[in-house]
mmCIF file of C-alpha atoms (C1' of nucleotides) and ligand atoms in Angstrom:
data_model
loop_
_atom_site.group_PDB
_atom_site.id
_atom_site.type_symbol
_atom_site.label_atom_id
_atom_site.label_comp_id
_atom_site.label_asym_id
_atom_site.label_seq_id
_atom_site.Cartn_x
_atom_site.Cartn_y
_atom_site.Cartn_z
ATOM 1 C CA MET V 299 -34.518 16.917 -45.149
ATOM 2 C CA LYS V 300 -35.947 13.473 -44.410
ATOM 3 C CA GLU V 301 -36.666 13.211 -48.124
ATOM 4 C CA GLY V 302 -33.131 14.149 -49.038
ATOM 5 C CA ILE V 303 -31.682 11.484 -46.818
ATOM 6 C CA THR V 304 -33.815 8.707 -48.255
ATOM 7 C CA ASN V 305 -33.110 9.873 -51.785
ATOM 8 C CA ILE V 306 -29.363 9.903 -51.334
ATOM 9 C CA LEU V 307 -29.370 6.389 -49.933
ATOM 10 C CA LYS V 308 -31.623 5.053 -52.676
ATOM 11 C CA LYS V 309 -29.623 6.728 -55.399
ATOM 12 C CA SER V 310 -26.574 4.846 -54.143
ATOM 13 C CA GLY V 311 -28.432 1.563 -54.093
ATOM 14 C CA LEU V 312 -28.252 1.251 -50.324
ATOM 15 C CA SER V 313 -30.983 -0.296 -48.237
ATOM 16 C CA LEU V 314 -32.642 2.066 -45.794
ATOM 17 C CA THR V 315 -31.598 1.369 -42.242
ATOM 18 C CA ASP V 316 -31.742 3.398 -39.050
ATOM 19 C CA SER V 317 -27.986 3.766 -38.733
ATOM 20 C CA ARG V 318 -27.481 4.884 -42.298
ATOM 21 C CA ARG V 319 -30.286 7.418 -42.076
ATOM 22 C CA ARG V 320 -29.018 8.790 -38.778
ATOM 23 C CA ILE V 321 -25.356 9.020 -39.729
ATOM 24 C CA LEU V 322 -26.132 10.608 -43.064
ATOM 25 C CA GLN V 323 -28.337 13.101 -41.240
ATOM 26 C CA LEU V 324 -25.436 14.043 -38.961
ATOM 27 C CA PHE V 325 -23.319 14.875 -41.981
ATOM 28 C CA LEU V 326 -26.092 16.911 -43.588
ATOM 29 C CA GLU V 327 -26.618 18.861 -40.369
ATOM 30 C CA SER V 328 -22.933 19.513 -39.729
ATOM 31 C CA ASN V 329 -21.080 22.204 -41.613
ATOM 32 C CA ASN V 330 -17.717 20.700 -40.917
ATOM 33 C CA ALA V 331 -16.037 17.320 -41.114
ATOM 34 C CA LEU V 332 -16.752 14.548 -38.616
ATOM 35 C CA ALA V 333 -14.445 11.956 -37.172
ATOM 36 C CA HIS V 334 -15.568 8.506 -36.159
ATOM 37 C CA ALA V 335 -15.514 9.572 -32.503
ATOM 38 C CA ASP V 336 -17.739 12.581 -33.209
ATOM 39 C CA ILE V 337 -20.341 10.359 -34.789
ATOM 40 C CA GLU V 338 -20.311 7.943 -31.901
ATOM 41 C CA LYS V 339 -20.898 10.807 -29.490
ATOM 42 C CA LEU V 340 -23.588 12.442 -31.608
ATOM 43 C CA SER V 341 -25.513 9.222 -32.125
ATOM 44 C CA SER V 342 -25.080 8.627 -28.393
ATOM 45 C CA ASP V 343 -24.701 4.900 -28.227
ATOM 46 C CA GLN V 344 -27.596 4.255 -30.562
ATOM 47 C CA PHE V 345 -25.451 2.001 -32.673
ATOM 48 C CA ASP V 346 -22.563 -0.335 -32.213
ATOM 49 C CA ARG V 347 -19.058 0.955 -32.878
ATOM 50 C CA VAL V 348 -18.695 -1.591 -35.635
ATOM 51 C CA THR V 349 -21.852 -0.433 -37.350
ATOM 52 C CA VAL V 350 -20.541 3.111 -37.449
ATOM 53 C CA TYR V 351 -17.267 1.937 -38.980
ATOM 54 C CA ARG V 352 -19.062 -0.117 -41.576
ATOM 55 C CA THR V 353 -21.488 2.651 -42.412
ATOM 56 C CA LEU V 354 -18.676 5.134 -42.948
ATOM 57 C CA GLN V 355 -16.864 2.616 -45.114
ATOM 58 C CA THR V 356 -19.967 2.051 -47.189
ATOM 59 C CA PHE V 357 -20.582 5.773 -47.599
ATOM 60 C CA VAL V 358 -17.015 6.308 -48.781
ATOM 61 C CA GLU V 359 -17.305 3.454 -51.273
ATOM 62 C CA LYS V 360 -20.571 4.795 -52.639
ATOM 63 C CA GLY V 361 -19.193 8.288 -53.081
ATOM 64 C CA ILE V 362 -21.402 9.876 -50.425
ATOM 65 C CA ILE V 363 -18.581 11.044 -48.155
ATOM 66 C CA HIS V 364 -14.835 11.416 -48.552
ATOM 67 C CA THR V 365 -11.940 11.103 -46.133
ATOM 68 C CA ILE V 366 -9.725 14.033 -45.237
ATOM 69 C CA PRO V 367 -6.000 13.645 -44.594
ATOM 70 C CA SER V 368 -4.821 15.396 -41.461
ATOM 71 C CA ALA V 369 -1.592 16.329 -39.800
ATOM 72 C CA ASP V 370 -2.627 14.682 -36.534
ATOM 73 C CA ASN V 371 -3.518 11.473 -38.313
ATOM 74 C CA ALA V 372 -7.129 11.260 -37.220
ATOM 75 C CA VAL V 373 -9.415 10.315 -40.090
ATOM 76 C CA ARG V 374 -12.200 12.787 -40.722
ATOM 77 C CA TYR V 375 -15.089 12.496 -43.141
ATOM 78 C CA ALA V 376 -17.153 15.054 -45.007
ATOM 79 C CA LEU V 377 -19.956 14.990 -47.542
ATOM 80 C CA CYS V 378 -18.909 14.847 -51.146
ATOM 81 C CA GLN V 379 -20.258 17.932 -52.831
ATOM 82 C CA ASP V 380 -18.963 17.320 -56.288
ATOM 83 C CA GLU V 381 -20.210 14.555 -58.455
ATOM 84 C CA CYS V 382 -18.593 11.607 -56.763
ATOM 85 C CA SER V 383 -19.790 8.154 -57.674
ATOM 86 C CA ALA V 384 -19.119 4.664 -56.386
ATOM 87 C CA GLY V 385 -15.410 4.118 -56.784
ATOM 88 C CA HIS V 386 -14.608 7.545 -58.184
ATOM 89 C CA HIS V 387 -14.110 10.542 -55.997
ATOM 90 C CA HIS V 388 -13.497 14.076 -57.229
ATOM 91 C CA ASP V 389 -12.890 15.973 -54.045
ATOM 92 C CA GLU V 390 -9.680 17.775 -54.794
ATOM 93 C CA HIS V 391 -10.384 20.901 -52.860
ATOM 94 C CA VAL V 392 -8.464 22.586 -50.071
ATOM 95 C CA HIS V 393 -9.140 21.435 -46.514
ATOM 96 C CA PHE V 394 -8.728 23.749 -43.592
ATOM 97 C CA VAL V 395 -8.212 22.728 -39.965
ATOM 98 C CA CYS V 396 -8.736 25.307 -37.241
ATOM 99 C CA ASP V 397 -5.949 25.251 -34.641
ATOM 100 C CA VAL V 398 -8.321 26.555 -31.982
ATOM 101 C CA CYS V 399 -11.613 24.685 -32.276
ATOM 102 C CA GLY V 400 -10.290 21.783 -34.314
ATOM 103 C CA ALA V 401 -13.061 22.028 -36.867
ATOM 104 C CA THR V 402 -12.206 20.837 -40.353
ATOM 105 C CA PHE V 403 -13.756 22.519 -43.382
ATOM 106 C CA CYS V 404 -13.924 21.701 -47.064
ATOM 107 C CA LEU V 405 -13.114 24.895 -48.929
ATOM 108 C CA GLN V 406 -14.983 24.202 -52.129
ATOM 109 C CA HIS V 407 -14.337 27.580 -53.622
ATOM 110 C CA THR V 408 -10.633 27.684 -53.062
ATOM 111 C CA ALA V 409 -8.679 26.530 -56.065
ATOM 112 C CA ILE V 410 -6.084 23.798 -55.705
ATOM 113 C CA PRO V 411 -2.817 25.451 -56.686
ATOM 114 C CA GLN V 412 -0.431 24.132 -59.300
ATOM 115 C CA VAL V 413 2.464 21.967 -58.070
ATOM 116 C CA GLN V 414 5.714 21.532 -59.950
ATOM 117 C CA LEU V 415 7.326 18.112 -59.489
ATOM 118 C CA PRO V 416 10.953 17.138 -60.127
ATOM 119 C CA ASN V 417 11.895 15.294 -63.307
ATOM 120 C CA GLY V 418 10.484 11.806 -63.626
ATOM 121 C CA PHE V 419 7.689 12.230 -61.099
ATOM 122 C CA LYS V 420 4.137 11.744 -62.359
ATOM 123 C CA LEU V 421 1.399 13.615 -60.543
ATOM 124 C CA ARG V 422 -1.962 11.969 -59.883
ATOM 125 C CA GLN V 423 -3.447 13.937 -57.018
ATOM 126 C CA VAL V 424 -2.726 16.906 -54.798
ATOM 127 C CA ASP V 425 -4.132 17.318 -51.298
ATOM 128 C CA VAL V 426 -3.809 20.707 -49.696
ATOM 129 C CA LEU V 427 -4.149 20.942 -45.956
ATOM 130 C CA ALA V 428 -4.264 24.469 -44.658
ATOM 131 C CA SER V 429 -4.379 25.296 -40.958
ATOM 132 C CA GLY V 430 -4.787 28.409 -38.869
ATOM 133 C CA LYS V 431 -7.842 30.097 -37.372
ATOM 134 C CA CYS V 432 -11.335 29.701 -38.765
ATOM 135 C CA ASN V 433 -13.738 32.607 -39.161
ATOM 136 C CA GLN V 434 -15.359 31.805 -35.803
ATOM 137 C CA CYS V 435 -12.115 31.700 -33.834
ATOM 138 C CA ALA V 436 -10.020 34.428 -35.457
ATOM 139 C CA MET N 189 29.032 9.712 -40.951
ATOM 140 C CA LYS N 190 29.608 8.450 -37.406
ATOM 141 C CA GLU N 191 30.894 11.935 -36.616
ATOM 142 C CA GLY N 192 27.785 13.547 -38.033
ATOM 143 C CA ILE N 193 25.508 11.398 -35.959
ATOM 144 C CA THR N 194 27.257 12.203 -32.705
ATOM 145 C CA ASN N 195 27.350 15.880 -33.560
ATOM 146 C CA ILE N 196 23.656 16.103 -34.311
ATOM 147 C CA LEU N 197 22.764 14.431 -31.030
ATOM 148 C CA LYS N 198 25.126 16.597 -29.003
ATOM 149 C CA LYS N 199 23.953 19.779 -30.684
ATOM 150 C CA SER N 200 20.438 18.926 -29.529
ATOM 151 C CA GLY N 201 21.585 18.260 -25.995
ATOM 152 C CA LEU N 202 20.757 14.563 -26.179
ATOM 153 C CA SER N 203 22.765 11.893 -24.438
ATOM 154 C CA LEU N 204 24.444 9.389 -26.724
ATOM 155 C CA THR N 205 22.728 6.036 -26.626
ATOM 156 C CA ASP N 206 22.750 3.066 -28.957
ATOM 157 C CA SER N 207 19.151 3.459 -30.006
ATOM 158 C CA ARG N 208 19.451 7.144 -30.791
ATOM 159 C CA ARG N 209 22.621 6.640 -32.788
ATOM 160 C CA ARG N 210 21.145 3.739 -34.726
ATOM 161 C CA ILE N 211 17.795 5.343 -35.486
ATOM 162 C CA LEU N 212 19.385 8.618 -36.533
ATOM 163 C CA GLN N 213 21.713 6.647 -38.781
ATOM 164 C CA LEU N 214 18.736 5.005 -40.472
ATOM 165 C CA PHE N 215 17.318 8.412 -41.339
ATOM 166 C CA LEU N 216 20.644 9.662 -42.646
ATOM 167 C CA GLU N 217 21.023 6.584 -44.820
ATOM 168 C CA SER N 218 17.493 6.639 -46.182
ATOM 169 C CA ASN N 219 16.502 9.015 -48.928
ATOM 170 C CA ASN N 220 12.844 8.823 -48.134
ATOM 171 C CA ALA N 221 10.603 9.026 -45.098
ATOM 172 C CA LEU N 222 10.377 6.226 -42.552
ATOM 173 C CA ALA N 223 7.386 5.000 -40.573
ATOM 174 C CA HIS N 224 7.668 3.508 -37.138
ATOM 175 C CA ALA N 225 7.230 0.031 -38.603
ATOM 176 C CA ASP N 226 10.087 0.588 -41.076
ATOM 177 C CA ILE N 227 12.417 1.495 -38.276
ATOM 178 C CA GLU N 228 11.471 -1.533 -36.247
ATOM 179 C CA LYS N 229 12.215 -3.752 -39.218
ATOM 180 C CA LEU N 230 15.477 -2.016 -40.102
ATOM 181 C CA SER N 231 16.810 -2.127 -36.571
ATOM 182 C CA SER N 232 15.694 -5.769 -36.535
ATOM 183 C CA ASP N 233 14.540 -6.152 -32.972
ATOM 184 C CA GLN N 234 17.580 -4.449 -31.538
ATOM 185 C CA PHE N 235 15.386 -2.191 -29.465
ATOM 186 C CA ASP N 236 12.077 -2.344 -27.742
ATOM 187 C CA ARG N 237 9.029 -0.940 -29.526
ATOM 188 C CA VAL N 238 8.624 1.618 -26.798
ATOM 189 C CA THR N 239 12.185 2.827 -27.161
ATOM 190 C CA VAL N 240 11.618 3.453 -30.843
ATOM 191 C CA TYR N 241 8.476 5.445 -30.094
ATOM 192 C CA ARG N 242 10.232 7.503 -27.470
ATOM 193 C CA THR N 243 13.250 8.127 -29.657
ATOM 194 C CA LEU N 244 11.091 9.354 -32.529
ATOM 195 C CA GLN N 245 9.177 11.596 -30.137
ATOM 196 C CA THR N 246 12.407 13.041 -28.791
ATOM 197 C CA PHE N 247 13.796 13.651 -32.281
ATOM 198 C CA VAL N 248 10.614 15.483 -33.296
ATOM 199 C CA GLU N 249 10.733 17.639 -30.166
ATOM 200 C CA LYS N 250 14.368 18.508 -30.750
ATOM 201 C CA GLY N 251 13.786 19.475 -34.359
ATOM 202 C CA ILE N 252 15.813 16.615 -35.819
ATOM 203 C CA ILE N 253 12.959 14.976 -37.727
ATOM 204 C CA HIS N 254 9.452 16.050 -38.708
ATOM 205 C CA THR N 255 6.215 14.168 -39.190
ATOM 206 C CA ILE N 256 4.504 13.944 -42.552
ATOM 207 C CA PRO N 257 0.719 13.976 -42.919
ATOM 208 C CA SER N 258 -0.607 11.246 -45.169
ATOM 209 C CA ALA N 259 -3.834 10.282 -46.820
ATOM 210 C CA ASP N 260 -3.642 6.744 -45.434
ATOM 211 C CA ASN N 261 -3.106 8.024 -41.918
ATOM 212 C CA ALA N 262 0.168 6.297 -41.221
ATOM 213 C CA VAL N 263 2.664 8.612 -39.560
ATOM 214 C CA ARG N 264 5.926 8.953 -41.392
ATOM 215 C CA TYR N 265 9.060 10.798 -40.334
ATOM 216 C CA ALA N 266 11.854 12.468 -42.250
ATOM 217 C CA LEU N 267 14.958 14.452 -41.409
ATOM 218 C CA CYS N 268 14.474 18.163 -41.050
ATOM 219 C CA GLN N 269 16.618 19.824 -43.654
ATOM 220 C CA ASP N 270 15.802 23.394 -42.872
ATOM 221 C CA GLU N 271 16.815 25.089 -39.698
ATOM 222 C CA CYS N 272 14.415 23.484 -37.304
ATOM 223 C CA SER N 273 15.045 23.897 -33.610
ATOM 224 C CA ALA N 274 13.523 22.446 -30.468
ATOM 225 C CA GLY N 275 9.876 23.441 -30.543
ATOM 226 C CA HIS N 276 10.008 25.243 -33.871
ATOM 227 C CA HIS N 277 9.774 23.431 -37.146
ATOM 228 C CA HIS N 278 10.067 25.032 -40.569
ATOM 229 C CA ASP N 279 9.356 22.172 -42.905
ATOM 230 C CA GLU N 280 6.777 23.645 -45.183
ATOM 231 C CA HIS N 281 7.747 21.826 -48.307
ATOM 232 C CA VAL N 282 5.756 19.579 -50.598
ATOM 233 C CA HIS N 283 5.582 15.883 -49.723
ATOM 234 C CA PHE N 284 5.144 13.250 -52.364
ATOM 235 C CA VAL N 285 3.869 9.722 -51.842
ATOM 236 C CA CYS N 286 4.410 7.137 -54.586
ATOM 237 C CA ASP N 287 1.284 5.079 -55.282
ATOM 238 C CA VAL N 288 3.398 2.156 -56.460
ATOM 239 C CA CYS N 289 6.283 1.719 -54.036
ATOM 240 C CA GLY N 290 4.781 3.723 -51.187
ATOM 241 C CA ALA N 291 7.930 5.759 -50.682
ATOM 242 C CA THR N 292 7.444 9.242 -49.291
ATOM 243 C CA PHE N 293 9.743 12.072 -50.318
ATOM 244 C CA CYS N 294 10.335 15.580 -49.082
ATOM 245 C CA LEU N 295 10.480 17.804 -52.151
ATOM 246 C CA GLN N 296 12.663 20.577 -50.788
ATOM 247 C CA HIS N 297 12.978 22.395 -54.050
ATOM 248 C CA THR N 298 9.326 22.498 -54.935
ATOM 249 C CA ALA N 299 7.654 25.737 -53.974
ATOM 250 C CA ILE N 300 4.607 25.681 -51.729
ATOM 251 C CA PRO N 301 1.876 27.306 -53.755
ATOM 252 C CA GLN N 302 -0.228 30.239 -52.597
ATOM 253 C CA VAL N 303 -3.616 29.435 -51.067
ATOM 254 C CA GLN N 304 -6.535 31.874 -50.970
ATOM 255 C CA LEU N 305 -8.776 31.479 -47.936
ATOM 256 C CA PRO N 306 -12.362 32.720 -47.498
ATOM 257 C CA ASN N 307 -13.045 35.877 -45.512
ATOM 258 C CA GLY N 308 -12.257 35.669 -41.820
ATOM 259 C CA PHE N 309 -9.894 32.704 -42.057
ATOM 260 C CA LYS N 310 -6.320 33.241 -40.887
ATOM 261 C CA LEU N 311 -3.653 31.098 -42.488
ATOM 262 C CA ARG N 312 -0.790 29.701 -40.390
ATOM 263 C CA GLN N 313 0.507 26.761 -42.379
ATOM 264 C CA VAL N 314 -0.024 24.909 -45.632
ATOM 265 C CA ASP N 315 0.784 21.251 -46.113
ATOM 266 C CA VAL N 316 0.843 19.934 -49.637
ATOM 267 C CA LEU N 317 0.546 16.221 -50.173
ATOM 268 C CA ALA N 318 1.139 15.160 -53.731
ATOM 269 C CA SER N 319 0.797 11.578 -54.911
ATOM 270 C CA GLY N 320 1.437 9.686 -58.101
ATOM 271 C CA LYS N 321 4.464 7.803 -59.407
ATOM 272 C CA CYS N 322 7.987 8.506 -58.263
ATOM 273 C CA ASN N 323 10.942 8.703 -60.668
ATOM 274 C CA GLN N 324 11.809 5.053 -59.980
ATOM 275 C CA CYS N 325 8.329 3.695 -60.632
ATOM 276 C CA ALA N 326 7.076 5.901 -63.484
ATOM 277 C "C1'" DA K 75 35.430 5.460 -9.694
ATOM 278 C "C1'" DA K 76 31.255 6.850 -7.275
ATOM 279 C "C1'" DA K 77 27.179 9.560 -7.348
ATOM 280 C "C1'" DT K 78 23.585 11.446 -10.130
ATOM 281 C "C1'" DA K 79 20.659 11.843 -13.925
ATOM 282 C "C1'" DT K 80 18.795 9.859 -17.974
ATOM 283 C "C1'" DT K 81 17.211 6.164 -20.735
ATOM 284 C "C1'" DT K 82 15.748 1.545 -21.504
ATOM 285 C "C1'" DG K 83 12.846 -2.683 -21.391
ATOM 286 C "C1'" DC K 84 9.032 -4.883 -19.679
ATOM 287 C "C1'" DA K 85 4.277 -5.384 -18.444
ATOM 288 C "C1'" DA K 86 0.007 -3.617 -18.536
ATOM 289 C "C1'" DC K 87 -3.164 -0.772 -20.500
ATOM 290 C "C1'" DT K 88 -6.058 2.215 -23.848
ATOM 291 C "C1'" DC K 89 -7.717 3.398 -28.282
ATOM 292 C "C1'" DT K 90 -8.692 2.405 -33.034
ATOM 293 C "C1'" DG K 91 -10.097 -0.550 -36.333
ATOM 294 C "C1'" DT K 92 -11.206 -5.432 -38.304
ATOM 295 C "C1'" DT K 93 -13.415 -10.081 -38.825
ATOM 296 C "C1'" DG K 94 -16.720 -14.180 -38.240
ATOM 297 C "C1'" DC K 95 -21.017 -15.405 -37.172
ATOM 298 C "C1'" DA K 96 -25.788 -15.743 -35.479
ATOM 299 C "C1'" DA K 97 -29.813 -12.765 -34.868
ATOM 300 C "C1'" DA K 98 -32.471 -8.976 -36.612
ATOM 301 C "C1'" DA K 99 -34.000 -5.905 -40.062
ATOM 302 C "C1'" DT K 100 -34.819 -4.894 -44.847
ATOM 303 C "C1'" DA K 101 -36.050 -5.918 -49.621
ATOM 304 C "C1'" DC K 102 -38.198 -8.796 -52.853
ATOM 305 C "C1'" DT K 103 -41.888 -11.910 -54.688
ATOM 306 C "C1'" DG K 104 -46.267 -13.531 -55.531
ATOM 307 C "C1'" DC W 196 -49.718 -8.466 -47.158
ATOM 308 C "C1'" DA W 197 -47.388 -12.692 -45.730
ATOM 309 C "C1'" DG W 198 -43.299 -15.620 -46.770
ATOM 310 C "C1'" DT W 199 -38.766 -16.001 -48.461
ATOM 311 C "C1'" DA W 200 -34.267 -14.346 -49.738
ATOM 312 C "C1'" DT W 201 -30.861 -10.922 -48.963
ATOM 313 C "C1'" DT W 202 -28.560 -7.551 -46.360
ATOM 314 C "C1'" DT W 203 -27.268 -5.450 -42.180
ATOM 315 C "C1'" DT W 204 -26.549 -5.386 -37.318
ATOM 316 C "C1'" DG W 205 -24.569 -6.435 -32.718
ATOM 317 C "C1'" DC W 206 -21.630 -9.102 -30.193
ATOM 318 C "C1'" DA W 207 -17.387 -11.243 -29.098
ATOM 319 C "C1'" DA W 208 -12.937 -11.862 -30.150
ATOM 320 C "C1'" DC W 209 -8.941 -10.238 -32.117
ATOM 321 C "C1'" DA W 210 -4.881 -7.353 -34.114
ATOM 322 C "C1'" DG W 211 -2.163 -3.176 -34.261
ATOM 323 C "C1'" DA W 212 -0.659 1.315 -32.739
ATOM 324 C "C1'" DG W 213 0.632 4.031 -29.198
ATOM 325 C "C1'" DT W 214 1.091 5.378 -23.989
ATOM 326 C "C1'" DT W 215 2.402 5.031 -19.047
ATOM 327 C "C1'" DG W 216 4.669 3.474 -14.526
ATOM 328 C "C1'" DC W 217 8.421 1.543 -12.712
ATOM 329 C "C1'" DA W 218 12.694 -1.008 -11.749
ATOM 330 C "C1'" DA W 219 17.050 -2.133 -14.012
ATOM 331 C "C1'" DA W 220 20.599 -0.593 -17.067
ATOM 332 C "C1'" DT W 221 23.231 2.935 -19.172
ATOM 333 C "C1'" DA W 222 25.208 7.524 -19.711
ATOM 334 C "C1'" DT W 223 26.883 11.786 -17.729
ATOM 335 C "C1'" DT W 224 28.939 14.520 -14.182
ATOM 336 C "C1'" DT W 225 32.045 15.235 -10.320
HETATM 337 MN MN1 MN L 742 -13.620 17.885 -48.555
HETATM 338 MN MN1 MN L 743 9.534 16.796 -45.226
HETATM 339 ZN ZN1 ZN L 744 -12.129 27.433 -35.201
HETATM 340 ZN ZN1 ZN L 745 7.770 4.727 -56.291
#
DNA sequence: AAATATTTGCAACTCTGTTGCAAAATACTG
DNA sequence: CAGTATTTTGCAACAGAGTTGCAAATATTT
């Protein structure tokens, strides 16, 4: 796992720092999406707030994590599992938010359904945000 | 139109105040969703920031407007067109955000597609957030 | 028109996120 | 491996969004 972390950072051309290693580790260990606040708690005041923000920003730019839109307007982040690269994300999968535990999951194996737009509208991207009860809470 | 505004407020059991009349009017006049900032600009400092927040909150509670999730995490509001009541919203339609002009539309006549969830997950709601170019900007 | 209930505006506050800059850590070079 | 150049970090300060308590103003009820 330590290997994986270093590799991912190097592959993205990022210098190896404590905060980057630790935050990336948190994502690799978690099976659901993390918000900024989660990371601050989990890294228990090891790093400055600002460092966490900047690290997340960097990871998004490098295609390591992606942001997840949410109905409650709290930004969450999750590992990119497709082949995302710096500047180009390909994470058009369904996201699911559990009403009970609040956990947010990337449903990689759930197809994004077709959307019909009115005349004159040009589609670029579709985000699907499902909510309900997760398999733990149902 | 003045009639409509008064009626809507009365039907929801709300007292008739300048701010409520004005803000509701803005929604009726606009054909796309409005963010808090838009409303502040459009009502050009007629009302206090806090009043606008509270009015929007009240309208959401009463089922007059609904919030729209967005990828950029800026809350937008639009009139409920279905039969939403206090506490119960039924606005499961597709929302479209234009990449160019930023306008957000409720696509009432676009069907919400079917979503298949993994085993053990219970679906309650699906939000679809499409983006691209609107008919004005394409 | 007076009494009651609701809403407004203000001030103060919290929470989230950003920026500039000096100090510290990392990467590069010989 | 030490010395230098580059990048990243932490701090302080700031900006913006949203919330709350409370007295004054407005709306509703009688
Ligand atoms: Mn995802
Ligand atoms: Mn809508
Ligand atoms: Zn759950
Ligand atoms: Zn447009």
